[in-house]
PDB file of C-alpha atoms in Angstrom:
ATOM      1  CA  UNK A 588     -20.935  22.376  30.556  1.00 60.00           C
ATOM      2  CA  UNK A 589     -21.552  18.932  29.114  1.00 78.00           C
ATOM      3  CA  UNK A 590     -17.874  18.545  28.238  1.00 82.00           C
ATOM      4  CA  UNK A 591     -16.847  19.419  31.786  1.00 83.00           C
ATOM      5  CA  UNK A 592     -19.264  16.889  33.246  1.00 82.00           C
ATOM      6  CA  UNK A 593     -17.934  14.293  30.814  1.00 77.00           C
ATOM      7  CA  UNK A 594     -14.347  14.981  31.890  1.00 83.00           C
ATOM      8  CA  UNK A 595     -15.312  14.673  35.532  1.00 85.00           C
ATOM      9  CA  UNK A 596     -17.121  11.425  34.836  1.00 82.00           C
ATOM     10  CA  UNK A 597     -14.043  10.011  33.113  1.00 80.00           C
ATOM     11  CA  UNK A 598     -11.846  11.125  36.008  1.00 87.00           C
ATOM     12  CA  UNK A 599     -14.153   9.424  38.504  1.00 87.00           C
ATOM     13  CA  UNK A 600     -14.213   6.289  36.376  1.00 83.00           C
ATOM     14  CA  UNK A 601     -10.411   6.164  36.204  1.00 84.00           C
ATOM     15  CA  UNK A 602     -10.212   6.664  39.954  1.00 91.00           C
ATOM     16  CA  UNK A 603     -12.697   3.840  40.547  1.00 89.00           C
ATOM     17  CA  UNK A 604     -10.784   1.497  38.225  1.00 87.00           C
ATOM     18  CA  UNK A 605      -7.542   2.346  40.031  1.00 89.00           C
ATOM     19  CA  UNK A 606      -9.147   1.438  43.342  1.00 92.00           C
ATOM     20  CA  UNK A 607     -10.358  -1.878  41.919  1.00 90.00           C
ATOM     21  CA  UNK A 608      -6.908  -2.553  40.487  1.00 91.00           C
ATOM     22  CA  UNK A 609      -5.345  -1.950  43.894  1.00 91.00           C
ATOM     23  CA  UNK A 610      -7.939  -4.125  45.621  1.00 92.00           C
ATOM     24  CA  UNK A 611      -7.521  -7.063  43.201  1.00 93.00           C
ATOM     25  CA  UNK A 612      -4.229  -6.927  41.290  1.00 93.00           C
ATOM     26  CA  UNK A 613      -2.070  -5.475  44.046  1.00 94.00           C
ATOM     27  CA  UNK A 614      -3.640  -7.757  46.617  1.00 94.00           C
ATOM     28  CA  UNK A 615      -2.986 -10.862  44.517  1.00 95.00           C
ATOM     29  CA  UNK A 616       0.614  -9.782  44.003  1.00 95.00           C
ATOM     30  CA  UNK A 617       1.124  -9.050  47.692  1.00 95.00           C
ATOM     31  CA  UNK A 618      -0.465 -12.327  48.759  1.00 95.00           C
ATOM     32  CA  UNK A 619       1.706 -14.252  46.312  1.00 95.00           C
ATOM     33  CA  UNK A 620       4.873 -12.631  47.627  1.00 95.00           C
ATOM     34  CA  UNK A 621       3.900 -13.266  51.252  1.00 94.00           C
ATOM     35  CA  UNK A 622       3.093 -16.934  50.596  1.00 94.00           C
ATOM     36  CA  UNK A 623       6.300 -17.474  48.624  1.00 94.00           C
ATOM     37  CA  UNK A 624       8.389 -15.921  51.394  1.00 93.00           C
ATOM     38  CA  UNK A 625       6.602 -17.816  54.172  1.00 93.00           C
ATOM     39  CA  UNK A 626       6.991 -21.211  52.490  1.00 91.00           C
ATOM     40  CA  UNK A 627      10.320 -20.520  50.746  1.00 91.00           C
ATOM     41  CA  UNK A 628       8.782 -22.058  47.632  1.00 88.00           C
ATOM     42  CA  UNK A 629      11.671 -21.219  45.331  1.00 84.00           C
ATOM     43  CA  UNK A 630      13.941 -23.575  47.297  1.00 87.00           C
ATOM     44  CA  UNK A 631      11.621 -25.954  49.162  1.00 88.00           C
ATOM     45  CA  UNK A 632       8.777 -27.521  47.120  1.00 89.00           C
ATOM     46  CA  UNK A 633       5.560 -28.324  48.971  1.00 90.00           C
ATOM     47  CA  UNK A 634       4.717 -32.000  49.553  1.00 90.00           C
ATOM     48  CA  UNK A 635       1.901 -33.041  47.220  1.00 88.00           C
ATOM     49  CA  UNK A 636      -0.237 -34.470  50.029  1.00 88.00           C
ATOM     50  CA  UNK A 637      -0.060 -31.153  51.898  1.00 91.00           C
ATOM     51  CA  UNK A 638      -0.521 -28.839  48.926  1.00 91.00           C
ATOM     52  CA  UNK A 639      -4.283 -28.236  49.126  1.00 92.00           C
ATOM     53  CA  UNK A 640      -4.107 -27.444  52.846  1.00 91.00           C
ATOM     54  CA  UNK A 641      -1.120 -25.107  52.470  1.00 92.00           C
ATOM     55  CA  UNK A 642      -1.044 -21.309  52.339  1.00 94.00           C
ATOM     56  CA  UNK A 643      -0.951 -21.561  48.545  1.00 94.00           C
ATOM     57  CA  UNK A 644      -4.692 -22.255  48.671  1.00 94.00           C
ATOM     58  CA  UNK A 645      -5.909 -21.022  52.052  1.00 94.00           C
ATOM     59  CA  UNK A 646      -4.599 -17.477  51.557  1.00 94.00           C
ATOM     60  CA  UNK A 647      -6.081 -17.209  48.067  1.00 95.00           C
ATOM     61  CA  UNK A 648      -9.430 -18.548  49.225  1.00 93.00           C
ATOM     62  CA  UNK A 649      -9.345 -15.832  51.867  1.00 93.00           C
ATOM     63  CA  UNK A 650      -9.161 -13.017  49.297  1.00 93.00           C
ATOM     64  CA  UNK A 651     -11.360 -14.605  46.634  1.00 92.00           C
ATOM     65  CA  UNK A 652     -14.789 -13.451  47.854  1.00 91.00           C
ATOM     66  CA  UNK A 653     -14.082  -9.701  47.865  1.00 92.00           C
ATOM     67  CA  UNK A 654     -12.113  -9.972  44.608  1.00 93.00           C
ATOM     68  CA  UNK A 655     -15.045 -11.749  42.962  1.00 92.00           C
ATOM     69  CA  UNK A 656     -17.489  -9.020  43.953  1.00 91.00           C
ATOM     70  CA  UNK A 657     -15.247  -6.342  42.456  1.00 92.00           C
ATOM     71  CA  UNK A 658     -14.557  -8.335  39.291  1.00 90.00           C
ATOM     72  CA  UNK A 659     -18.280  -8.934  38.863  1.00 91.00           C
ATOM     73  CA  UNK A 660     -18.759  -5.159  38.766  1.00 89.00           C
ATOM     74  CA  UNK A 661     -16.086  -4.911  36.082  1.00 90.00           C
ATOM     75  CA  UNK A 662     -17.622  -7.676  33.961  1.00 88.00           C
ATOM     76  CA  UNK A 663     -21.047  -6.050  34.074  1.00 89.00           C
ATOM     77  CA  UNK A 664     -19.540  -2.843  32.639  1.00 87.00           C
ATOM     78  CA  UNK A 665     -17.439  -4.341  29.857  1.00 86.00           C
ATOM     79  CA  UNK A 666     -19.775  -2.826  27.271  1.00 85.00           C
ATOM     80  CA  UNK A 667     -19.019   0.666  28.550  1.00 82.00           C
ATOM     81  CA  UNK A 668     -15.437   0.976  27.412  1.00 81.00           C
ATOM     82  CA  UNK A 669     -12.083  -0.591  26.669  1.00 88.00           C
ATOM     83  CA  UNK A 670     -10.728   0.405  30.086  1.00 88.00           C
ATOM     84  CA  UNK A 671     -12.884  -2.277  31.729  1.00 88.00           C
ATOM     85  CA  UNK A 672     -11.594  -4.919  29.317  1.00 91.00           C
ATOM     86  CA  UNK A 673      -8.004  -3.870  30.040  1.00 91.00           C
ATOM     87  CA  UNK A 674      -8.528  -4.056  33.782  1.00 92.00           C
ATOM     88  CA  UNK A 675     -10.126  -7.506  33.605  1.00 91.00           C
ATOM     89  CA  UNK A 676      -7.303  -8.720  31.374  1.00 92.00           C
ATOM     90  CA  UNK A 677      -4.734  -7.355  33.819  1.00 94.00           C
ATOM     91  CA  UNK A 678      -6.438  -9.161  36.698  1.00 93.00           C
ATOM     92  CA  UNK A 679      -6.464 -12.449  34.803  1.00 93.00           C
ATOM     93  CA  UNK A 680      -2.821 -12.190  33.743  1.00 94.00           C
ATOM     94  CA  UNK A 681      -1.717 -11.258  37.253  1.00 95.00           C
ATOM     95  CA  UNK A 682      -3.679 -14.109  38.800  1.00 95.00           C
ATOM     96  CA  UNK A 683      -2.387 -16.751  36.393  1.00 95.00           C
ATOM     97  CA  UNK A 684       1.242 -15.649  36.580  1.00 95.00           C
ATOM     98  CA  UNK A 685       1.056 -15.541  40.377  1.00 95.00           C
ATOM     99  CA  UNK A 686      -0.435 -19.020  40.641  1.00 95.00           C
ATOM    100  CA  UNK A 687       2.129 -20.420  38.228  1.00 95.00           C
ATOM    101  CA  UNK A 688       5.011 -18.935  40.210  1.00 94.00           C
ATOM    102  CA  UNK A 689       3.688 -20.615  43.360  1.00 94.00           C
ATOM    103  CA  UNK A 690       3.019 -24.051  41.885  1.00 94.00           C
ATOM    104  CA  UNK A 691       5.450 -24.772  39.047  1.00 93.00           C
ATOM    105  CA  UNK A 692       8.403 -25.846  41.214  1.00 93.00           C
ATOM    106  CA  UNK A 693       6.208 -28.042  43.392  1.00 93.00           C
ATOM    107  CA  UNK A 694       4.611 -29.764  40.383  1.00 94.00           C
ATOM    108  CA  UNK A 695       7.964 -30.451  38.734  1.00 92.00           C
ATOM    109  CA  UNK A 696       9.499 -31.724  41.980  1.00 93.00           C
ATOM    110  CA  UNK A 697       6.538 -34.065  42.501  1.00 94.00           C
ATOM    111  CA  UNK A 698       6.895 -35.482  38.979  1.00 92.00           C
ATOM    112  CA  UNK A 699      10.589 -36.178  39.522  1.00 92.00           C
ATOM    113  CA  UNK A 700       9.864 -37.798  42.892  1.00 93.00           C
ATOM    114  CA  UNK A 701       7.218 -40.098  41.406  1.00 92.00           C
ATOM    115  CA  UNK A 702       9.619 -41.118  38.646  1.00 91.00           C
ATOM    116  CA  UNK A 703      12.324 -42.014  41.182  1.00 91.00           C
ATOM    117  CA  UNK A 704       9.980 -43.952  43.452  1.00 91.00           C
ATOM    118  CA  UNK A 705       7.746 -45.780  40.972  1.00 91.00           C
ATOM    119  CA  UNK A 706       9.560 -45.886  37.650  1.00 90.00           C
ATOM    120  CA  UNK A 707       8.256 -44.536  34.376  1.00 90.00           C
ATOM    121  CA  UNK A 708       5.124 -46.737  34.106  1.00 92.00           C
ATOM    122  CA  UNK A 709       3.931 -46.143  37.676  1.00 92.00           C
ATOM    123  CA  UNK A 710       4.864 -42.487  37.456  1.00 92.00           C
ATOM    124  CA  UNK A 711       2.703 -41.882  34.360  1.00 92.00           C
ATOM    125  CA  UNK A 712      -0.410 -43.166  36.153  1.00 92.00           C
ATOM    126  CA  UNK A 713       0.175 -41.380  39.464  1.00 94.00           C
ATOM    127  CA  UNK A 714       1.283 -38.157  37.788  1.00 93.00           C
ATOM    128  CA  UNK A 715      -1.785 -38.131  35.535  1.00 93.00           C
ATOM    129  CA  UNK A 716      -4.093 -38.561  38.529  1.00 94.00           C
ATOM    130  CA  UNK A 717      -2.259 -35.754  40.332  1.00 94.00           C
ATOM    131  CA  UNK A 718      -2.609 -33.368  37.378  1.00 94.00           C
ATOM    132  CA  UNK A 719      -6.302 -34.160  36.969  1.00 94.00           C
ATOM    133  CA  UNK A 720      -6.847 -33.301  40.631  1.00 94.00           C
ATOM    134  CA  UNK A 721      -4.693 -30.185  40.343  1.00 94.00           C
ATOM    135  CA  UNK A 722      -6.693 -28.903  37.363  1.00 94.00           C
ATOM    136  CA  UNK A 723      -9.899 -29.544  39.286  1.00 93.00           C
ATOM    137  CA  UNK A 724      -8.928 -27.589  42.406  1.00 94.00           C
ATOM    138  CA  UNK A 725      -7.283 -24.816  40.380  1.00 94.00           C
ATOM    139  CA  UNK A 726     -10.464 -24.404  38.326  1.00 93.00           C
ATOM    140  CA  UNK A 727     -12.500 -24.201  41.537  1.00 92.00           C
ATOM    141  CA  UNK A 728     -10.219 -21.460  42.863  1.00 94.00           C
ATOM    142  CA  UNK A 729     -10.270 -19.578  39.550  1.00 93.00           C
ATOM    143  CA  UNK A 730     -14.059 -19.593  39.540  1.00 92.00           C
ATOM    144  CA  UNK A 731     -14.014 -18.252  43.115  1.00 92.00           C
ATOM    145  CA  UNK A 732     -12.234 -15.203  41.709  1.00 92.00           C
ATOM    146  CA  UNK A 733     -13.639 -14.787  38.198  1.00 90.00           C
ATOM    147  CA  UNK A 734     -16.783 -16.932  38.020  1.00 86.00           C
ATOM    148  CA  UNK A 735     -20.371 -15.777  38.147  1.00 81.00           C
ATOM    149  CA  UNK A 736     -21.569 -16.812  41.597  1.00 71.00           C
ATOM    150  CA  UNK A 737     -25.226 -16.718  40.577  1.00 64.00           C
ATOM    151  CA  UNK A 738     -24.681 -19.230  37.787  1.00 54.00           C
ATOM    152  CA  UNK A 739     -22.557 -21.690  39.745  1.00 49.00           C
ATOM    153  CA  UNK A 740     -24.587 -24.607  41.150  1.00 47.00           C
ATOM    154  CA  UNK A 741     -24.590 -25.064  44.886  1.00 46.00           C
ATOM    155  CA  UNK A 742     -22.185 -27.649  46.210  1.00 43.00           C
ATOM    156  CA  UNK A 743     -23.668 -30.935  47.379  1.00 40.00           C
ATOM    157  CA  UNK A 744     -21.348 -30.729  50.362  1.00 40.00           C
ATOM    158  CA  UNK A 745     -23.820 -28.328  51.950  1.00 40.00           C
ATOM    159  CA  UNK A 746     -26.503 -31.003  51.789  1.00 40.00           C
ATOM    160  CA  UNK A 747     -24.287 -33.749  53.172  1.00 45.00           C
ATOM    161  CA  UNK A 748     -20.971 -32.480  54.599  1.00 39.00           C
ATOM    162  CA  UNK A 749     -19.775 -35.994  55.424  1.00 39.00           C
ATOM    163  CA  UNK A 750     -20.130 -37.209  51.871  1.00 40.00           C
ATOM    164  CA  UNK A 751     -16.857 -37.157  49.957  1.00 40.00           C
ATOM    165  CA  UNK A 752     -16.915 -36.056  46.347  1.00 38.00           C
ATOM    166  CA  UNK A 753     -14.934 -37.716  43.604  1.00 43.00           C
ATOM    167  CA  UNK A 754     -12.763 -35.667  41.281  1.00 41.00           C
ATOM    168  CA  UNK A 755     -15.203 -36.066  38.373  1.00 40.00           C
ATOM    169  CA  UNK A 756     -18.195 -35.057  40.496  1.00 38.00           C
ATOM    170  CA  UNK A 757     -16.385 -32.010  41.819  1.00 43.00           C
ATOM    171  CA  UNK A 758     -15.323 -31.059  38.312  1.00 41.00           C
ATOM    172  CA  UNK A 759     -18.852 -31.306  36.950  1.00 40.00           C
ATOM    173  CA  UNK A 760     -20.231 -29.160  39.774  1.00 41.00           C
ATOM    174  CA  UNK A 761     -17.770 -26.369  39.061  1.00 49.00           C
ATOM    175  CA  UNK A 762     -18.774 -25.851  35.445  1.00 50.00           C
ATOM    176  CA  UNK A 763     -20.486 -22.498  35.310  1.00 47.00           C
ATOM    177  CA  UNK A 764     -22.802 -21.505  32.487  1.00 49.00           C
ATOM    178  CA  UNK A 765     -20.706 -18.448  31.622  1.00 51.00           C
ATOM    179  CA  UNK A 766     -17.739 -20.652  30.620  1.00 60.00           C
ATOM    180  CA  UNK A 767     -15.297 -18.647  32.739  1.00 68.00           C
ATOM    181  CA  UNK A 768     -12.865 -21.539  33.062  1.00 65.00           C
ATOM    182  CA  UNK A 769     -12.420 -21.520  29.253  1.00 79.00           C
ATOM    183  CA  UNK A 770     -10.568 -18.182  29.481  1.00 84.00           C
ATOM    184  CA  UNK A 771      -7.466 -18.385  27.287  1.00 88.00           C
ATOM    185  CA  UNK A 772      -5.139 -17.041  29.967  1.00 90.00           C
ATOM    186  CA  UNK A 773      -6.302 -19.608  32.507  1.00 92.00           C
ATOM    187  CA  UNK A 774      -6.122 -22.541  30.091  1.00 92.00           C
ATOM    188  CA  UNK A 775      -2.596 -21.511  29.062  1.00 93.00           C
ATOM    189  CA  UNK A 776      -1.643 -21.384  32.744  1.00 93.00           C
ATOM    190  CA  UNK A 777      -2.976 -24.914  33.334  1.00 94.00           C
ATOM    191  CA  UNK A 778      -1.167 -26.146  30.232  1.00 93.00           C
ATOM    192  CA  UNK A 779       2.092 -24.735  31.562  1.00 93.00           C
ATOM    193  CA  UNK A 780       1.592 -26.609  34.841  1.00 92.00           C
ATOM    194  CA  UNK A 781       0.719 -29.856  33.074  1.00 93.00           C
ATOM    195  CA  UNK A 782       3.761 -29.582  30.797  1.00 92.00           C
ATOM    196  CA  UNK A 783       5.787 -30.954  33.728  1.00 91.00           C
ATOM    197  CA  UNK A 784       4.372 -34.397  32.872  1.00 91.00           C
ATOM    198  CA  UNK A 785       5.613 -34.144  29.294  1.00 89.00           C
ATOM    199  CA  UNK A 786       9.015 -32.916  30.496  1.00 89.00           C
ATOM    200  CA  UNK A 787       9.562 -35.787  32.926  1.00 90.00           C
ATOM    201  CA  UNK A 788       8.206 -38.612  30.781  1.00 90.00           C
ATOM    202  CA  UNK A 789      10.063 -37.456  27.682  1.00 88.00           C
ATOM    203  CA  UNK A 790      13.394 -37.597  29.518  1.00 87.00           C
ATOM    204  CA  UNK A 791      12.669 -41.218  30.407  1.00 89.00           C
ATOM    205  CA  UNK A 792      11.392 -42.166  26.958  1.00 89.00           C
ATOM    206  CA  UNK A 793      14.581 -41.204  25.136  1.00 86.00           C
ATOM    207  CA  UNK A 794      16.471 -43.807  27.199  1.00 86.00           C
ATOM    208  CA  UNK A 795      13.861 -46.552  26.943  1.00 87.00           C
ATOM    209  CA  UNK A 796      14.292 -49.444  24.498  1.00 88.00           C
ATOM    210  CA  UNK A 797      11.979 -52.136  25.875  1.00 89.00           C
ATOM    211  CA  UNK A 798       8.886 -52.518  23.683  1.00 91.00           C
ATOM    212  CA  UNK A 799       6.747 -54.060  26.443  1.00 92.00           C
ATOM    213  CA  UNK A 800       7.404 -51.122  28.772  1.00 92.00           C
ATOM    214  CA  UNK A 801       6.598 -48.629  26.034  1.00 92.00           C
ATOM    215  CA  UNK A 802       3.315 -50.428  25.327  1.00 94.00           C
ATOM    216  CA  UNK A 803       2.449 -50.323  29.026  1.00 93.00           C
ATOM    217  CA  UNK A 804       3.106 -46.573  29.151  1.00 93.00           C
ATOM    218  CA  UNK A 805       0.879 -45.926  26.135  1.00 93.00           C
ATOM    219  CA  UNK A 806      -1.872 -48.098  27.637  1.00 94.00           C
ATOM    220  CA  UNK A 807      -1.751 -46.318  30.997  1.00 93.00           C
ATOM    221  CA  UNK A 808      -1.773 -42.893  29.383  1.00 93.00           C
ATOM    222  CA  UNK A 809      -4.780 -43.753  27.229  1.00 94.00           C
ATOM    223  CA  UNK A 810      -6.736 -44.818  30.307  1.00 93.00           C
ATOM    224  CA  UNK A 811      -5.855 -41.622  32.140  1.00 93.00           C
ATOM    225  CA  UNK A 812      -6.667 -39.471  29.109  1.00 93.00           C
ATOM    226  CA  UNK A 813     -10.178 -40.904  29.038  1.00 92.00           C
ATOM    227  CA  UNK A 814     -10.543 -39.895  32.700  1.00 90.00           C
ATOM    228  CA  UNK A 815      -9.208 -36.400  32.041  1.00 91.00           C
ATOM    229  CA  UNK A 816     -11.483 -35.952  29.018  1.00 89.00           C
ATOM    230  CA  UNK A 817     -14.580 -36.757  31.095  1.00 88.00           C
ATOM    231  CA  UNK A 818     -14.767 -33.206  32.492  1.00 87.00           C
ATOM    232  CA  UNK A 819     -14.141 -29.881  30.709  1.00 87.00           C
ATOM    233  CA  UNK A 820     -12.355 -28.600  33.817  1.00 88.00           C
ATOM    234  CA  UNK A 821      -9.503 -31.070  33.238  1.00 90.00           C
ATOM    235  CA  UNK A 822      -9.064 -30.426  29.511  1.00 91.00           C
ATOM    236  CA  UNK A 823      -5.521 -29.116  30.070  1.00 92.00           C
ATOM    237  CA  UNK A 824      -4.501 -32.404  31.686  1.00 93.00           C
ATOM    238  CA  UNK A 825      -6.062 -34.314  28.790  1.00 93.00           C
ATOM    239  CA  UNK A 826      -4.080 -32.221  26.295  1.00 93.00           C
ATOM    240  CA  UNK A 827      -0.833 -32.814  28.184  1.00 93.00           C
ATOM    241  CA  UNK A 828      -1.456 -36.564  28.364  1.00 94.00           C
ATOM    242  CA  UNK A 829      -2.259 -36.653  24.634  1.00 94.00           C
ATOM    243  CA  UNK A 830       1.044 -34.954  23.907  1.00 93.00           C
ATOM    244  CA  UNK A 831       2.914 -37.551  25.967  1.00 93.00           C
ATOM    245  CA  UNK A 832       1.044 -40.364  24.177  1.00 94.00           C
ATOM    246  CA  UNK A 833       2.245 -39.032  20.834  1.00 93.00           C
ATOM    247  CA  UNK A 834       5.858 -39.037  22.023  1.00 92.00           C
ATOM    248  CA  UNK A 835       5.533 -42.529  23.527  1.00 93.00           C
ATOM    249  CA  UNK A 836       4.006 -43.878  20.308  1.00 93.00           C
ATOM    250  CA  UNK A 837       6.780 -42.308  18.238  1.00 93.00           C
ATOM    251  CA  UNK A 838       9.360 -43.907  20.509  1.00 92.00           C
ATOM    252  CA  UNK A 839       7.550 -47.249  20.286  1.00 93.00           C
ATOM    253  CA  UNK A 840       7.489 -47.109  16.489  1.00 93.00           C
ATOM    254  CA  UNK A 841      11.170 -46.156  16.396  1.00 93.00           C
ATOM    255  CA  UNK A 842      12.227 -48.998  18.716  1.00 91.00           C
ATOM    256  CA  UNK A 843      10.005 -51.526  16.914  1.00 92.00           C
ATOM    257  CA  UNK A 844      11.453 -50.502  13.548  1.00 92.00           C
ATOM    258  CA  UNK A 845      14.989 -50.881  14.888  1.00 90.00           C
ATOM    259  CA  UNK A 846      14.192 -54.335  16.267  1.00 88.00           C
ATOM    260  CA  UNK A 847      12.710 -55.456  12.951  1.00 87.00           C
ATOM    261  CA  UNK A 848      15.703 -54.092  11.090  1.00 86.00           C
ATOM    262  CA  UNK A 849      18.230 -55.861  13.307  1.00 82.00           C
ATOM    263  CA  UNK A 850      16.406 -59.148  13.902  1.00 76.00           C
ATOM    264  CA  UNK A 851      14.553 -59.625  10.595  1.00 77.00           C
ATOM    265  CA  UNK A 852      15.812 -57.504   7.720  1.00 72.00           C
ATOM    266  CA  UNK A 853      19.512 -57.871   8.596  1.00 69.00           C
ATOM    267  CA  UNK A 854      19.230 -61.474   9.759  1.00 71.00           C
ATOM    268  CA  UNK A 855      21.742 -63.766   8.062  1.00 76.00           C
ATOM    269  CA  UNK A 856      21.010 -67.444   8.397  1.00 74.00           C
ATOM    270  CA  UNK A 857      23.859 -69.765   9.342  1.00 78.00           C
ATOM    271  CA  UNK A 858      24.151 -73.370   8.048  1.00 79.00           C
ATOM    272  CA  UNK A 859      22.784 -74.585  11.391  1.00 75.00           C
ATOM    273  CA  UNK A 860      19.686 -72.407  10.964  1.00 72.00           C
ATOM    274  CA  UNK A 861      18.994 -73.947   7.567  1.00 74.00           C
ATOM    275  CA  UNK A 862      19.712 -77.557   8.557  1.00 77.00           C
ATOM    276  CA  UNK A 863      16.238 -78.927   7.849  1.00 78.00           C
ATOM    277  CA  UNK A 864      14.696 -81.404   8.591  1.00 76.00           C
ATOM    278  CA  UNK A 865      17.451 -82.371  11.081  1.00 77.00           C
ATOM    279  CA  UNK A 866      16.807 -79.156  13.024  1.00 74.00           C
ATOM    280  CA  UNK A 867      13.199 -80.168  13.631  1.00 76.00           C
ATOM    281  CA  UNK A 868      14.152 -83.734  14.582  1.00 76.00           C
ATOM    282  CA  UNK A 869      16.506 -82.441  17.283  1.00 75.00           C
ATOM    283  CA  UNK A 870      13.784 -80.408  19.021  1.00 73.00           C
ATOM    284  CA  UNK A 871      12.074 -83.382  20.783  1.00 72.00           C
ATOM    285  CA  UNK A 872      15.483 -84.640  21.925  1.00 68.00           C
ATOM    286  CA  UNK A 873      16.396 -81.235  23.397  1.00 65.00           C
ATOM    287  CA  UNK A 874      13.028 -81.018  25.186  1.00 66.00           C
ATOM    288  CA  UNK A 875      13.467 -84.499  26.703  1.00 66.00           C
ATOM    289  CA  UNK A 876      16.941 -83.583  27.928  1.00 62.00           C
ATOM    290  CA  UNK A 877      15.469 -80.480  29.554  1.00 58.00           C
ATOM    291  CA  UNK A 878      12.808 -82.574  31.329  1.00 59.00           C
ATOM    292  CA  UNK A 879      15.451 -84.984  32.629  1.00 57.00           C
ATOM    293  CA  UNK A 880      17.491 -82.097  33.963  1.00 56.00           C
ATOM    294  CA  UNK A 881      14.447 -80.777  35.858  1.00 53.00           C
TER     295      UNK A 881
END
């Protein structure tokens, strides 16, 4: 009798997990397909200034509440068996792959556009700011699905709806005590999105020879990395920026070494270069001629 009850309990558990899978995994997949078809994302990237108000976010916010309630039930039962772990892992993988399929083309297109419009130095600053914001809003959406609602602090927007929040403030408010946003799958997904910065900047670096421009790029990236490192929700952006800094510094060292080799080590002085002290005596005369010409 006990064995039969156990079998029935397992059958009911499997049926319940299948229903949750359909309600979360299948719904995420269906929503992703509908959004991609409606916006034709594979061929037409979304404008960056319209991204947060597009279906890419509004449709997912619409299904986040019910998904969170179901996923909360799964998390509370993780100690009861491997099947709950497998289901939660499936939900995370499906969510991250779906979000990446919707955003990767738009992020890459925006990086290329910034590079064309502002050059490499301006692009590094604007692209870094964009990625920091993207990580912030993506973390907020991820927590809407997988976070513990009881542990998330209430938004200050409810107290003062007219007050605008900065990216750092928003990021700090989203940090939940359960550390949900540290999930490996989600961090890997953010890293894949942020790799677009490394891809675009690296293509420009290999063609760059000017030392001043390279120094400017490194300086800008260091400033933006300090901003990205200020919040744990933007750690992926900070990692991507650090990777670009390493490449820019390597390029700077390479170009500086080449300049020293050509202009110092391989320099061969001509008789005119060594004509001292006459060479020094001619300098005041040349300067006076220049003043007369002006």
